[in-house]
PDB file of C-alpha atoms in Angstrom:
ATOM      1  CA  MET B  42     138.236  -2.560  71.780  1.00 38.00           C
ATOM      2  CA  GLU B  43     135.493   0.884  71.570  1.00 37.00           C
ATOM      3  CA  LYS B  44     132.573  -1.231  72.010  1.00 43.00           C
ATOM      4  CA  VAL B  45     133.740  -2.711  75.502  1.00 42.00           C
ATOM      5  CA  THR B  46     134.225   0.431  76.126  1.00 47.00           C
ATOM      6  CA  ASN B  47     130.752   1.460  75.222  1.00 68.00           C
ATOM      7  CA  SER B  48     129.271  -1.725  77.132  1.00 78.00           C
ATOM      8  CA  LYS B  49     130.948  -0.687  80.029  1.00 82.00           C
ATOM      9  CA  ASN B  50     129.921   3.197  79.736  1.00 85.00           C
ATOM     10  CA  ASP B  51     126.579   2.309  78.852  1.00 85.00           C
ATOM     11  CA  ARG B  52     126.037  -0.222  81.930  1.00 89.00           C
ATOM     12  CA  THR B  53     127.382   2.813  83.782  1.00 93.00           C
ATOM     13  CA  ILE B  54     125.123   5.256  82.880  1.00 92.00           C
ATOM     14  CA  LEU B  55     122.150   2.411  83.557  1.00 92.00           C
ATOM     15  CA  TYR B  56     123.073   2.102  87.441  1.00 95.00           C
ATOM     16  CA  ALA B  57     123.581   5.769  86.934  1.00 95.00           C
ATOM     17  CA  ILE B  58     119.753   5.744  85.843  1.00 96.00           C
ATOM     18  CA  LEU B  59     118.348   3.020  88.495  1.00 94.00           C
ATOM     19  CA  GLY B  60     120.540   4.990  91.435  1.00 96.00           C
ATOM     20  CA  LEU B  61     118.991   8.166  90.208  1.00 95.00           C
ATOM     21  CA  SER B  62     115.841   6.927  89.720  1.00 95.00           C
ATOM     22  CA  VAL B  63     115.410   4.123  93.164  1.00 95.00           C
ATOM     23  CA  VAL B  64     116.913   8.032  95.268  1.00 95.00           C
ATOM     24  CA  VAL B  65     113.939  10.183  94.151  1.00 93.00           C
ATOM     25  CA  PHE B  66     112.033   7.360  95.000  1.00 92.00           C
ATOM     26  CA  GLY B  67     113.091   7.533  98.667  1.00 93.00           C
ATOM     27  CA  LEU B  68     112.341  11.075  98.509  1.00 92.00           C
ATOM     28  CA  VAL B  69     109.223  11.603  97.586  1.00 89.00           C
ATOM     29  CA  ALA B  70     108.806   8.577  99.739  1.00 89.00           C
ATOM     30  CA  TYR B  71     110.275  10.109 102.751  1.00 91.00           C
ATOM     31  CA  LEU B  72     108.017  13.099 102.128  1.00 88.00           C
ATOM     32  CA  TYR B  73     105.155  11.309 102.951  1.00 85.00           C
ATOM     33  CA  ALA B  74     106.635  10.692 106.677  1.00 87.00           C
ATOM     34  CA  LEU B  75     107.421  14.129 107.281  1.00 88.00           C
ATOM     35  CA  PRO B  76     104.623  15.981 109.997  1.00 90.00           C
ATOM     36  CA  PRO B  77     102.721  18.564 109.027  1.00 88.00           C
ATOM     37  CA  ALA B  78     104.284  22.223 108.855  1.00 90.00           C
ATOM     38  CA  ASP B  79     103.392  24.677 111.919  1.00 90.00           C
ATOM     39  CA  SER B  80     102.011  26.641 108.839  1.00 90.00           C
ATOM     40  CA  LEU B  81     102.369  26.950 105.052  1.00 92.00           C
ATOM     41  CA  PRO B  82     104.017  29.732 102.787  1.00 95.00           C
ATOM     42  CA  SER B  83     101.850  31.707 100.608  1.00 95.00           C
ATOM     43  CA  PHE B  84     104.073  30.878  97.788  1.00 96.00           C
ATOM     44  CA  ALA B  85     103.124  26.876  98.479  1.00 95.00           C
ATOM     45  CA  ARG B  86      99.407  27.336  97.965  1.00 95.00           C
ATOM     46  CA  ASN B  87     100.035  28.075  94.813  1.00 96.00           C
ATOM     47  CA  LEU B  88     102.388  24.698  93.702  1.00 97.00           C
ATOM     48  CA  PRO B  89      99.478  21.791  93.249  1.00 97.00           C
ATOM     49  CA  PHE B  90      97.869  24.664  90.637  1.00 98.00           C
ATOM     50  CA  LEU B  91     101.400  25.087  88.604  1.00 98.00           C
ATOM     51  CA  ASN B  92     101.821  21.158  89.220  1.00 98.00           C
ATOM     52  CA  ALA B  93      98.616  20.770  87.559  1.00 98.00           C
ATOM     53  CA  VAL B  94      99.844  23.514  84.631  1.00 98.00           C
ATOM     54  CA  ILE B  95     103.106  21.836  84.213  1.00 98.00           C
ATOM     55  CA  ASN B  96     101.247  17.938  83.930  1.00 98.00           C
ATOM     56  CA  GLY B  97      98.595  19.470  81.593  1.00 98.00           C
ATOM     57  CA  THR B  98     101.398  21.179  79.358  1.00 98.00           C
ATOM     58  CA  CYS B  99     103.773  18.098  78.903  1.00 98.00           C
ATOM     59  CA  SER B 100     100.358  16.041  78.357  1.00 98.00           C
ATOM     60  CA  VAL B 101     100.851  18.659  75.663  1.00 98.00           C
ATOM     61  CA  LEU B 102     103.951  18.741  74.537  1.00 98.00           C
ATOM     62  CA  LEU B 103     104.271  14.723  74.740  1.00 98.00           C
ATOM     63  CA  LEU B 104     101.212  14.394  72.290  1.00 98.00           C
ATOM     64  CA  ILE B 105     103.178  16.755  69.460  1.00 98.00           C
ATOM     65  CA  SER B 106     106.256  15.216  70.149  1.00 98.00           C
ATOM     66  CA  LEU B 107     104.405  11.724  68.491  1.00 98.00           C
ATOM     67  CA  LEU B 108     103.277  13.495  66.470  1.00 98.00           C
ATOM     68  CA  ALA B 109     105.736  15.445  64.940  1.00 98.00           C
ATOM     69  CA  ILE B 110     108.536  11.796  64.903  1.00 97.00           C
ATOM     70  CA  ARG B 111     105.857  10.195  63.370  1.00 97.00           C
ATOM     71  CA  ASN B 112     105.891  13.012  60.706  1.00 98.00           C
ATOM     72  CA  LYS B 113     109.513  12.383  60.878  1.00 97.00           C
ATOM     73  CA  LYS B 114     110.437  15.979  62.274  1.00 98.00           C
ATOM     74  CA  VAL B 115     113.203  14.360  64.495  1.00 96.00           C
ATOM     75  CA  THR B 116     114.543  17.948  66.049  1.00 96.00           C
ATOM     76  CA  LEU B 117     111.895  18.634  66.605  1.00 98.00           C
ATOM     77  CA  HIS B 118     110.840  15.718  68.278  1.00 97.00           C
ATOM     78  CA  LYS B 119     114.712  15.952  70.297  1.00 96.00           C
ATOM     79  CA  ARG B 120     113.559  19.384  71.259  1.00 97.00           C
ATOM     80  CA  LEU B 121     109.899  18.550  72.638  1.00 98.00           C
ATOM     81  CA  ASN B 122     110.986  15.721  74.838  1.00 96.00           C
ATOM     82  CA  ILE B 123     114.009  17.283  76.608  1.00 96.00           C
ATOM     83  CA  LEU B 124     111.285  20.373  76.748  1.00 98.00           C
ATOM     84  CA  THR B 125     108.919  18.243  78.610  1.00 98.00           C
ATOM     85  CA  PHE B 126     111.689  16.191  80.778  1.00 96.00           C
ATOM     86  CA  VAL B 127     113.222  20.093  81.511  1.00 97.00           C
ATOM     87  CA  LEU B 128     109.690  20.895  82.549  1.00 98.00           C
ATOM     88  CA  SER B 129     109.532  17.254  84.648  1.00 96.00           C
ATOM     89  CA  CYS B 130     112.066  18.548  86.758  1.00 95.00           C
ATOM     90  CA  ILE B 131     110.423  21.465  87.685  1.00 97.00           C
ATOM     91  CA  PHE B 132     107.288  19.782  88.618  1.00 97.00           C
ATOM     92  CA  LEU B 133     109.464  17.307  90.572  1.00 95.00           C
ATOM     93  CA  LEU B 134     111.105  20.249  92.197  1.00 96.00           C
ATOM     94  CA  SER B 135     107.861  21.712  93.080  1.00 97.00           C
ATOM     95  CA  TYR B 136     105.554  19.100  94.129  1.00 95.00           C
ATOM     96  CA  VAL B 137     109.126  17.670  96.694  1.00 93.00           C
ATOM     97  CA  THR B 138     108.501  21.996  97.706  1.00 95.00           C
ATOM     98  CA  PHE B 139     105.248  21.342  98.566  1.00 95.00           C
ATOM     99  CA  HIS B 140     105.006  18.037 100.340  1.00 92.00           C
ATOM    100  CA  SER B 141     107.826  19.088 102.586  1.00 93.00           C
ATOM    101  CA  PHE B 142     105.555  20.832 104.811  1.00 93.00           C
ATOM    102  CA  GLY B 143     103.620  18.082 105.244  1.00 90.00           C
ATOM    103  CA  VAL B 144     100.496  18.918 103.419  1.00 87.00           C
ATOM    104  CA  GLU B 145      97.856  16.111 103.020  1.00 87.00           C
ATOM    105  CA  THR B 146      94.715  15.904 102.097  1.00 90.00           C
ATOM    106  CA  LYS B 147      92.276  13.371 101.844  1.00 93.00           C
ATOM    107  CA  PHE B 148      89.581  12.279  99.441  1.00 96.00           C
ATOM    108  CA  PRO B 149      86.131  12.157 102.109  1.00 97.00           C
ATOM    109  CA  GLU B 150      85.269   9.100 102.412  1.00 96.00           C
ATOM    110  CA  ASP B 151      81.821   9.647 101.390  1.00 97.00           C
ATOM    111  CA  ASN B 152      81.865  10.597  98.091  1.00 97.00           C
ATOM    112  CA  GLY B 153      81.026   8.305  95.777  1.00 97.00           C
ATOM    113  CA  LEU B 154      84.100   9.094  93.232  1.00 98.00           C
ATOM    114  CA  ARG B 155      86.041   8.103  96.138  1.00 98.00           C
ATOM    115  CA  PRO B 156      86.730   4.852  94.242  1.00 98.00           C
ATOM    116  CA  LEU B 157      87.353   5.664  91.257  1.00 98.00           C
ATOM    117  CA  TYR B 158      89.720   8.818  92.205  1.00 98.00           C
ATOM    118  CA  LEU B 159      92.221   6.244  94.826  1.00 98.00           C
ATOM    119  CA  PHE B 160      92.747   4.137  91.611  1.00 98.00           C
ATOM    120  CA  ILE B 161      93.545   6.791  89.048  1.00 98.00           C
ATOM    121  CA  LEU B 162      95.701   7.986  92.415  1.00 97.00           C
ATOM    122  CA  LEU B 163      97.433   4.459  92.830  1.00 97.00           C
ATOM    123  CA  SER B 164      97.725   3.641  89.158  1.00 98.00           C
ATOM    124  CA  HIS B 165      99.313   7.787  88.934  1.00 97.00           C
ATOM    125  CA  ILE B 166     101.840   7.183  91.923  1.00 94.00           C
ATOM    126  CA  LEU B 167     102.851   2.727  90.956  1.00 95.00           C
ATOM    127  CA  LEU B 168     103.386   4.291  87.538  1.00 97.00           C
ATOM    128  CA  ALA B 169     105.158   8.118  88.730  1.00 94.00           C
ATOM    129  CA  ALA B 170     107.750   5.447  90.237  1.00 92.00           C
ATOM    130  CA  VAL B 171     108.275   3.989  87.293  1.00 94.00           C
ATOM    131  CA  VAL B 172     108.687   6.632  84.862  1.00 96.00           C
ATOM    132  CA  LEU B 173     112.049   7.957  85.491  1.00 95.00           C
ATOM    133  CA  PRO B 174     113.999   5.675  84.674  1.00 96.00           C
ATOM    134  CA  LEU B 175     111.787   4.680  81.431  1.00 97.00           C
ATOM    135  CA  VAL B 176     112.350   7.867  80.330  1.00 97.00           C
ATOM    136  CA  LEU B 177     116.299   8.607  81.737  1.00 96.00           C
ATOM    137  CA  TYR B 178     116.633   5.490  79.538  1.00 96.00           C
ATOM    138  CA  SER B 179     115.032   5.865  76.386  1.00 96.00           C
ATOM    139  CA  PHE B 180     116.310   9.063  76.473  1.00 94.00           C
ATOM    140  CA  PHE B 181     120.258   8.077  76.510  1.00 95.00           C
ATOM    141  CA  LEU B 182     119.709   6.034  73.294  1.00 95.00           C
ATOM    142  CA  GLY B 183     118.188   8.660  71.798  1.00 94.00           C
ATOM    143  CA  LEU B 184     121.158  10.678  72.360  1.00 91.00           C
ATOM    144  CA  ARG B 185     123.218   7.554  72.245  1.00 92.00           C
ATOM    145  CA  GLY B 186     122.150   7.174  68.496  1.00 92.00           C
ATOM    146  CA  LYS B 187     121.144   4.146  68.995  1.00 94.00           C
ATOM    147  CA  TYR B 188     117.873   4.062  67.346  1.00 94.00           C
ATOM    148  CA  GLU B 189     116.653   1.460  67.431  1.00 96.00           C
ATOM    149  CA  LYS B 190     116.213   0.394  70.817  1.00 95.00           C
ATOM    150  CA  HIS B 191     115.041   3.998  71.611  1.00 96.00           C
ATOM    151  CA  ARG B 192     112.007   3.432  69.322  1.00 96.00           C
ATOM    152  CA  LYS B 193     111.733  -0.664  71.133  1.00 97.00           C
ATOM    153  CA  TRP B 194     111.999   1.774  74.509  1.00 97.00           C
ATOM    154  CA  ALA B 195     109.943   4.850  73.631  1.00 97.00           C
ATOM    155  CA  ARG B 196     106.842   2.401  72.239  1.00 97.00           C
ATOM    156  CA  ARG B 197     106.859   1.487  76.136  1.00 96.00           C
ATOM    157  CA  THR B 198     107.623   5.055  77.537  1.00 97.00           C
ATOM    158  CA  TRP B 199     105.484   7.524  75.821  1.00 98.00           C
ATOM    159  CA  PRO B 200     102.309   5.722  76.653  1.00 98.00           C
ATOM    160  CA  VAL B 201     103.053   5.703  80.921  1.00 98.00           C
ATOM    161  CA  TRP B 202     104.335   9.061  80.809  1.00 98.00           C
ATOM    162  CA  PHE B 203     101.661  10.220  78.990  1.00 98.00           C
ATOM    163  CA  TYR B 204      99.283   8.576  81.393  1.00 98.00           C
ATOM    164  CA  VAL B 205     101.272   9.866  84.660  1.00 98.00           C
ATOM    165  CA  THR B 206     100.928  13.868  82.972  1.00 98.00           C
ATOM    166  CA  VAL B 207      97.505  13.877  82.446  1.00 98.00           C
ATOM    167  CA  THR B 208      96.352  11.395  85.436  1.00 98.00           C
ATOM    168  CA  GLY B 209      98.050  14.481  87.396  1.00 98.00           C
ATOM    169  CA  VAL B 210      95.936  16.789  86.161  1.00 98.00           C
ATOM    170  CA  VAL B 211      93.001  14.305  86.628  1.00 98.00           C
ATOM    171  CA  VAL B 212      94.263  13.837  90.539  1.00 98.00           C
ATOM    172  CA  TYR B 213      94.734  17.915  91.187  1.00 98.00           C
ATOM    173  CA  LEU B 214      90.658  18.931  89.345  1.00 98.00           C
ATOM    174  CA  MET B 215      89.373  15.918  92.289  1.00 98.00           C
ATOM    175  CA  ILE B 216      91.605  16.636  94.914  1.00 97.00           C
ATOM    176  CA  SER B 217      91.827  20.757  94.611  1.00 96.00           C
ATOM    177  CA  PRO B 218      87.950  20.802  95.501  1.00 96.00           C
ATOM    178  CA  TYR B 219      89.529  19.668  99.229  1.00 95.00           C
ATOM    179  CA  TYR B 220      92.093  21.696 100.093  1.00 92.00           C
ATOM    180  CA  ALA B 221      92.091  23.049 103.019  1.00 85.00           C
ATOM    181  CA  PHE B 222      94.553  25.860 103.890  1.00 82.00           C
TER     182      PHE B 222
END
């Protein structure tokens, strides 16, 4: 009977993960439909830099976490991933706050790096949409003690999460000279 309950609970958690992921994706997509605000508060001008710092920090933490688990330091691995997840949540709040002002910066069309920038940006956006449910499901499996499944999913999740954090920094570095605020 307990196995059925766990299976039912697991399914409920999976639906919650998918639902939350869809809501977050919808919210982020909605931000791009917002008209530009009349003015940008001074604190908001610093948010893109803060987001890049958070992403860079997450990249480093993910690398250290990978080394920790390879060295069988499970507690350190778990703590680093939880910290990385918390920072990623702070990033998301900061990102939503910044883009709620309708700020849009375009990479110059005449810049020879534009195709590279657009490729990095597009891959970053697509994988950022995918990474949330992957991270949440991997966390769920690890915290539930389903280590074999966790390892299987983490092998898929980690490279995507790492790519998204690194390309977040790269996108910032490439677009920041063109901010007009």
